[in-house]
CSV table of C-alpha atoms in Angstrom, one decimal:
chain,number,residue,atom,x,y,z
A,1,MET,CA,-150.5,61.8,146.9
A,2,PHE,CA,-154.0,61.1,145.9
A,3,MET,CA,-154.8,64.4,147.1
A,4,LYS,CA,-152.4,66.2,145.2
A,5,ARG,CA,-153.3,64.5,142.1
A,6,ARG,CA,-157.1,65.4,142.7
A,7,GLY,CA,-155.9,69.0,143.5
A,8,ARG,CA,-154.0,69.1,140.3
A,9,LEU,CA,-157.1,67.4,138.5
A,10,ALA,CA,-159.4,70.2,140.0
A,11,GLY,CA,-156.7,73.0,138.7
A,12,SER,CA,-157.1,72.0,135.2
A,13,GLY,CA,-160.3,73.7,134.9
A,14,MET,CA,-158.8,76.9,136.8
A,15,GLY,CA,-158.2,78.4,133.2
A,16,LYS,CA,-161.8,78.3,131.7
A,17,ASN,CA,-163.4,79.4,135.0
A,18,PHE,CA,-161.0,82.3,135.3
A,19,ALA,CA,-161.7,83.2,131.6
A,20,LYS,CA,-165.4,83.1,132.2
A,21,SER,CA,-165.2,85.1,135.1
A,22,MET,CA,-163.1,88.0,133.6
A,23,THR,CA,-165.5,87.8,130.3
A,24,ARG,CA,-168.5,88.5,132.8
A,25,ARG,CA,-167.0,91.3,134.4
A,26,TYR,CA,-165.5,93.1,131.3
A,27,LEU,CA,-169.0,92.6,129.5
A,28,PHE,CA,-170.7,94.1,132.5
A,29,ALA,CA,-168.6,96.8,132.5
A,30,LEU,CA,-169.1,97.4,128.8
A,31,GLY,CA,-172.9,97.2,129.6
A,32,VAL,CA,-172.5,99.9,132.3
A,33,LEU,CA,-170.6,102.1,129.9
A,34,ALA,CA,-173.0,101.6,127.2
A,35,LEU,CA,-175.8,102.3,129.3
A,36,VAL,CA,-174.4,105.5,130.6
A,37,ALA,CA,-173.6,106.8,127.0
A,38,ILE,CA,-177.0,105.9,125.7
A,39,VAL,CA,-178.9,107.7,128.4
A,40,SER,CA,-176.6,110.6,128.3
A,41,ASP,CA,-177.0,111.0,124.7
A,42,TYR,CA,-180.9,110.8,124.9
A,43,ILE,CA,-181.1,113.5,127.5
A,44,LEU,CA,-178.6,115.9,125.8
A,45,GLN,CA,-180.3,115.3,122.6
A,46,LYS,CA,-183.7,116.1,123.8
A,47,LYS,CA,-182.2,119.2,125.7
A,48,ILE,CA,-180.6,120.2,122.5
A,49,ASN,CA,-183.7,119.8,120.4
A,50,ALA,CA,-185.6,121.9,123.1
A,51,GLU,CA,-182.9,124.5,122.5
A,52,LEU,CA,-183.4,124.4,118.7
A,53,LYS,CA,-187.2,125.0,119.3
A,54,ARG,CA,-186.3,127.8,121.5
A,55,GLY,CA,-184.2,129.4,118.7
A,56,ALA,CA,-186.9,128.9,116.1
A,57,MET,CA,-189.2,130.8,118.5
A,58,ILE,CA,-186.8,133.7,119.0
A,59,ASN,CA,-186.5,133.8,115.0
A,60,THR,CA,-190.4,133.7,114.5
A,61,SER,CA,-191.0,136.3,117.1
A,62,GLY,CA,-188.3,138.4,115.7
A,63,GLN,CA,-189.8,138.1,112.1
A,64,GLN,CA,-193.4,139.0,113.8
A,65,ARG,CA,-191.6,142.6,114.3
A,66,THR,CA,-190.2,142.5,110.9
A,67,LEU,CA,-193.7,141.5,109.3
A,68,SER,CA,-195.6,144.2,111.1
A,69,GLN,CA,-193.3,146.7,109.5
A,70,ARG,CA,-193.4,145.3,106.1
A,71,ILE,CA,-197.3,145.1,106.1
A,72,ALA,CA,-197.5,148.8,106.8
A,73,PHE,CA,-195.0,149.7,104.5
A,74,TYR,CA,-197.1,147.5,101.5
A,75,ALA,CA,-200.4,149.1,103.1
A,76,ILE,CA,-199.0,152.6,102.3
A,77,ARG,CA,-197.5,151.7,99.0
A,78,LEU,CA,-200.8,150.1,97.9
A,79,ALA,CA,-202.9,152.9,99.0
A,80,ASP,CA,-200.6,155.5,97.6
A,81,SER,CA,-199.8,153.7,94.0
A,82,ARG,CA,-200.8,155.4,91.0
A,83,ALA,CA,-198.7,153.3,88.6
A,84,PRO,CA,-201.1,151.1,86.4
A,85,GLY,CA,-201.1,147.4,87.2
A,86,GLU,CA,-198.9,147.8,90.3
A,87,ARG,CA,-201.4,147.5,92.9
A,88,PRO,CA,-202.2,143.7,91.9
A,89,ALA,CA,-198.6,143.0,92.8
A,90,LEU,CA,-198.8,144.9,96.0
A,91,ARG,CA,-201.9,143.1,96.9
A,92,ARG,CA,-200.4,139.8,96.5
A,93,GLU,CA,-197.2,141.1,98.4
A,94,LEU,CA,-199.4,142.2,101.3
A,95,ALA,CA,-201.6,139.2,101.3
A,96,ASP,CA,-198.4,137.0,101.6
A,97,ALA,CA,-197.0,139.2,104.6
A,98,ILE,CA,-200.2,139.0,106.4
A,99,ALA,CA,-200.7,135.1,106.0
A,100,LEU,CA,-197.2,134.6,107.1
A,101,MET,CA,-197.6,136.7,110.3
A,102,GLU,CA,-200.9,135.1,111.1
A,103,SER,CA,-199.2,131.5,110.8
A,104,SER,CA,-196.3,132.7,112.8
A,105,LEU,CA,-198.7,133.8,115.4
A,106,ALA,CA,-200.6,130.6,115.6
A,107,GLY,CA,-197.6,128.6,115.7
A,108,LEU,CA,-195.6,130.6,118.6
A,109,ILE,CA,-198.9,129.9,120.5
A,110,SER,CA,-200.4,126.6,119.4
A,111,GLY,CA,-197.0,124.9,118.0
A,112,ASP,CA,-196.3,124.4,114.3
A,113,SER,CA,-194.3,121.1,113.3
A,114,THR,CA,-193.1,122.8,109.8
A,115,LEU,CA,-191.6,125.9,111.5
A,116,ASN,CA,-190.3,123.9,114.7
A,117,LEU,CA,-192.5,125.4,117.2
A,118,PRO,CA,-193.4,123.3,120.0
A,119,GLY,CA,-196.2,126.1,121.4
A,120,ARG,CA,-197.2,125.8,125.0
A,121,PRO,CA,-195.5,128.9,125.7
A,122,SER,CA,-194.5,129.7,129.2
A,123,PRO,CA,-196.4,131.8,131.8
A,124,GLU,CA,-194.4,134.8,131.2
A,125,VAL,CA,-194.7,134.5,127.6
A,126,GLN,CA,-198.6,134.0,127.9
A,127,ALA,CA,-198.8,137.1,130.2
A,128,ILE,CA,-197.2,139.1,127.3
A,129,TYR,CA,-199.7,137.7,124.6
A,130,PHE,CA,-203.0,137.7,126.9
A,131,SER,CA,-202.6,139.9,129.9
A,132,PRO,CA,-202.4,143.7,130.3
A,133,PRO,CA,-200.4,145.9,129.9
A,134,HIS,CA,-199.4,144.2,126.4
A,135,LEU,CA,-202.5,142.2,125.1
A,136,LEU,CA,-200.2,141.4,122.4
A,137,HIS,CA,-202.5,138.8,120.8
A,138,ASP,CA,-205.3,141.1,120.6
A,139,GLN,CA,-203.2,143.8,119.1
A,140,VAL,CA,-201.8,141.6,116.6
A,141,GLN,CA,-205.4,140.2,115.8
A,142,LYS,CA,-206.7,143.8,115.2
A,143,PHE,CA,-203.7,144.6,113.3
A,144,LEU,CA,-204.2,141.4,110.9
A,145,ALA,CA,-207.9,142.3,110.6
A,146,ALA,CA,-207.3,145.9,109.3
A,147,SER,CA,-204.5,144.7,107.0
A,148,LYS,CA,-207.0,142.0,105.3
A,149,SER,CA,-209.6,144.8,105.1
A,150,LEU,CA,-207.3,147.2,103.3
A,151,CYS,CA,-205.9,144.4,101.1
A,152,GLN,CA,-209.4,143.4,99.9
A,153,ALA,CA,-210.6,147.1,99.8
A,154,PRO,CA,-212.0,148.0,96.2
A,155,GLU,CA,-209.7,150.6,94.1
A,156,SER,CA,-212.2,153.6,94.8
A,157,ASP,CA,-211.3,153.1,98.7
A,158,LEU,CA,-207.5,152.9,98.2
A,159,ALA,CA,-206.2,156.3,99.7
A,160,LEU,CA,-203.7,157.8,102.0
A,161,ASP,CA,-206.8,158.9,104.2
A,162,ASN,CA,-208.3,155.4,104.4
A,163,PRO,CA,-209.1,154.5,107.9
A,164,HIS,CA,-207.6,151.0,107.7
A,165,LEU,CA,-204.4,152.7,106.6
A,166,GLN,CA,-204.6,155.1,109.4
A,167,TYR,CA,-204.8,152.5,112.0
A,168,LEU,CA,-202.0,150.3,110.5
A,169,SER,CA,-199.8,153.2,110.5
A,170,SER,CA,-200.3,153.9,114.3
A,171,ALA,CA,-200.7,150.2,115.4
A,172,ALA,CA,-197.6,149.2,113.4
A,173,THR,CA,-195.5,151.6,115.8
A,174,GLU,CA,-197.5,150.6,118.9
A,175,LEU,CA,-196.4,146.8,118.1
A,176,LEU,CA,-193.0,147.4,118.1
A,177,SER,CA,-192.6,147.6,122.1
A,178,PRO,CA,-194.7,144.5,122.9
A,179,LEU,CA,-193.0,142.5,120.1
A,180,ASP,CA,-189.5,143.6,121.4
A,181,GLU,CA,-190.6,142.5,125.1
A,182,LEU,CA,-191.6,139.1,123.5
A,183,VAL,CA,-188.2,138.7,121.7
A,184,LYS,CA,-186.5,139.4,125.0
A,185,ARG,CA,-188.4,137.1,126.7
A,186,TYR,CA,-187.9,134.1,124.3
A,187,GLN,CA,-184.2,135.2,124.2
A,188,LYS,CA,-184.1,134.9,128.1
A,189,GLU,CA,-185.7,131.5,128.2
A,190,SER,CA,-183.2,130.6,125.7
A,191,GLU,CA,-180.2,131.6,127.6
A,192,ALA,CA,-181.7,129.9,130.4
A,193,GLY,CA,-181.9,126.7,128.7
A,194,ILE,CA,-178.4,126.9,127.4
A,195,ALA,CA,-177.2,127.4,131.0
A,196,ARG,CA,-179.3,124.2,131.9
A,197,LEU,CA,-177.8,122.4,128.9
A,198,GLN,CA,-174.2,123.4,130.0
A,199,ARG,CA,-175.0,122.3,133.6
A,200,LEU,CA,-176.5,119.1,132.5
A,201,GLU,CA,-173.5,118.3,130.2
A,202,ARG,CA,-171.4,119.1,133.4
A,203,THR,CA,-173.2,116.5,135.3
A,204,VAL,CA,-173.3,114.0,132.6
A,205,MET,CA,-169.5,114.4,132.7
A,206,VAL,CA,-169.3,113.8,136.7
A,207,ILE,CA,-171.5,110.8,136.3
A,208,THR,CA,-169.2,109.6,133.7
A,209,ILE,CA,-166.1,109.9,135.7
A,210,PHE,CA,-167.9,108.6,138.7
A,211,VAL,CA,-169.0,105.5,136.9
A,212,LEU,CA,-165.4,104.9,135.5
A,213,VAL,CA,-163.9,105.2,139.1
A,214,MET,CA,-166.4,102.9,140.6
A,215,MET,CA,-165.7,100.7,137.7
A,216,ALA,CA,-161.9,100.7,138.4
A,217,LEU,CA,-162.3,100.3,142.0
A,218,PHE,CA,-165.0,97.6,142.1
A,219,ILE,CA,-164.5,95.7,138.6
A,220,PHE,CA,-160.9,96.3,137.1
A,221,ARG,CA,-158.8,96.5,140.2
A,222,PRO,CA,-160.2,93.1,141.4
A,223,MET,CA,-159.7,91.9,138.1
A,224,VAL,CA,-155.9,93.0,138.1
A,225,GLY,CA,-155.9,90.8,141.5
A,226,ARG,CA,-157.4,88.0,140.2
A,227,ILE,CA,-155.2,88.0,137.2
A,228,GLN,CA,-152.1,88.1,139.5
A,229,VAL,CA,-153.6,85.3,141.6
A,230,TYR,CA,-154.3,83.3,138.6
A,231,PHE,CA,-150.6,83.5,137.1
A,232,VAL,CA,-149.3,82.7,140.8
A,233,GLU,CA,-151.5,79.5,141.0
A,234,ARG,CA,-150.7,78.6,137.8
A,235,ARG,CA,-146.8,78.9,138.4
A,236,GLN,CA,-147.6,76.9,141.4
A,237,ALA,CA,-149.3,74.3,139.5
A,238,GLU,CA,-146.4,74.0,136.9
A,239,GLU,CA,-144.0,73.7,140.0
A,240,GLU,CA,-146.2,70.9,141.2
A,241,ARG,CA,-146.5,69.3,137.9
A,242,GLU,CA,-142.6,69.3,137.6
A,243,LYS,CA,-142.3,67.7,141.3
A,244,LEU,CA,-144.9,65.2,140.2
A,245,ILE,CA,-142.9,64.2,137.2
A,246,THR,CA,-139.7,64.0,139.3
A,247,GLU,CA,-141.4,61.9,142.0
A,248,LEU,CA,-142.8,59.6,139.2
A,249,ARG,CA,-139.5,58.9,137.5
A,250,GLN,CA,-138.0,58.4,141.1
A,251,ALA,CA,-140.7,55.8,141.8
A,252,LEU,CA,-140.2,54.1,138.4
A,253,ALA,CA,-136.5,54.1,139.1
A,254,ASN,CA,-137.2,52.4,142.6
A,255,VAL,CA,-139.3,49.6,140.9
A,256,LYS,CA,-136.1,48.6,138.8
A,257,THR,CA,-134.0,48.7,141.8
A,258,LEU,CA,-133.4,45.5,143.7
A,259,SER,CA,-133.2,45.9,147.4
A,260,GLY,CA,-134.1,43.9,150.5
A,261,LEU,CA,-134.4,40.3,151.2
A,262,ILE,CA,-135.3,38.2,148.1
A,263,PRO,CA,-136.2,34.5,148.2
A,264,ILE,CA,-134.1,32.3,146.0
A,265,CYS,CA,-134.1,28.4,145.5
A,266,ALA,CA,-131.1,26.8,146.8
A,267,PHE,CA,-131.6,23.9,144.2
A,268,CYS,CA,-132.8,25.5,140.9
A,269,LYS,CA,-132.1,29.2,141.8
A,270,LYS,CA,-135.5,30.7,140.9
A,271,ILE,CA,-136.6,33.8,142.5
A,272,ARG,CA,-140.0,34.2,144.2
A,273,ASP,CA,-141.5,37.5,143.5
A,274,ASP,CA,-144.2,39.6,145.5
A,275,ARG,CA,-147.1,37.6,144.2
A,276,GLY,CA,-145.6,34.4,145.2
A,277,TYR,CA,-144.6,33.1,141.8
A,278,TRP,CA,-141.2,31.6,141.2
A,279,ASN,CA,-139.3,33.3,138.6
A,280,ILE,CA,-136.1,32.4,136.5
A,281,LEU,CA,-133.5,34.3,137.8
A,282,GLU,CA,-132.5,35.9,134.7
A,283,ASP,CA,-136.0,37.2,134.0
A,284,TYR,CA,-136.7,38.4,137.3
A,285,ILE,CA,-133.5,40.5,137.4
A,286,ALA,CA,-134.4,41.8,133.7
A,287,ARG,CA,-137.7,42.9,134.7
A,288,HIS,CA,-136.3,44.8,138.0
A,289,SER,CA,-133.5,46.2,136.9
A,290,GLU,CA,-131.8,48.1,134.1
A,291,ALA,CA,-129.3,45.0,133.7
A,292,ASP,CA,-129.2,43.0,130.3
A,293,PHE,CA,-127.4,39.4,130.1
A,294,THR,CA,-124.9,38.2,128.0
A,295,HIS,CA,-124.0,34.4,128.2
A,296,GLY,CA,-120.5,32.8,128.4
A,297,PHE,CA,-118.4,30.7,130.5
A,298,CYS,CA,-116.4,31.4,133.7
A,299,PRO,CA,-112.8,30.0,133.7
A,300,GLU,CA,-113.7,27.2,136.0
A,301,CYS,CA,-116.8,26.0,133.9
A,302,LYS,CA,-115.1,26.3,130.7
A,303,LYS,CA,-112.4,23.9,131.8
A,304,LYS,CA,-114.9,21.3,133.0
A,305,PHE,CA,-116.8,21.7,129.6
A,306,ASP,CA,-113.5,21.4,127.5
A,307,ASP,CA,-112.6,18.2,129.5
A,308,GLU,CA,-116.1,16.8,128.9
A,309,GLU,CA,-115.5,17.1,125.3
């Protein structure tokens, strides 16, 4: 009986221990999911930003092509203009186009945060800029130098036979091929980056599914098993508790039931209890049974009592 009671007392903390265990498990599961989400988001955002920068490089390299033709167009208009007051405006337009093409070239090679250009071109792009047959960087620098010279030329030198204008007219056409090659190279690198991003997204999805499966197998499945065991043990504890209550009631009933040999004095009719004390008969029976006493006379005693009176 003592071991049963001890087991029940030990089982009273079962609910708290179970709750703590379940809390630790689902907090660990949530932590793993949060970690996977944070790492995945960080990697994806980094790759997306890289693709945005590649998009900026494509736009800027395409803009170089447009600017080369715009500079040639403004140069011809500046040299051929005859309208009074038109040349100052054309000089400003030409100077703005030159400055934009120059800053774009520097951003593509060295980087420019305002244009979202990272710089650090790939070896293939560097080959287009600095290696034969294109040597694009040198071509653009010569083109810009001739454009600046024409833009700053005095009015007397502005004519269609100006040597700077002659150079710009031919160089603008020659620049189209290497600039187109540059745009195609950036486009190819962007497409490769997008393909890598798609593979990364699939990898993240596979990792997420793998983590979920592992959590289901090693966290949630054992958790469900422990929940089932918990309720089985709780039901058994309830059954033991009911059994204990029944046993206690039976023991109480046995205490109040008189049985066995009871020592009683032949003279005074007192009863000796288990501790050796002598008790009045009525008191002893009242303590050890459910009986109550009412006092009266039996017929013989009543007759004696009446005769004595």
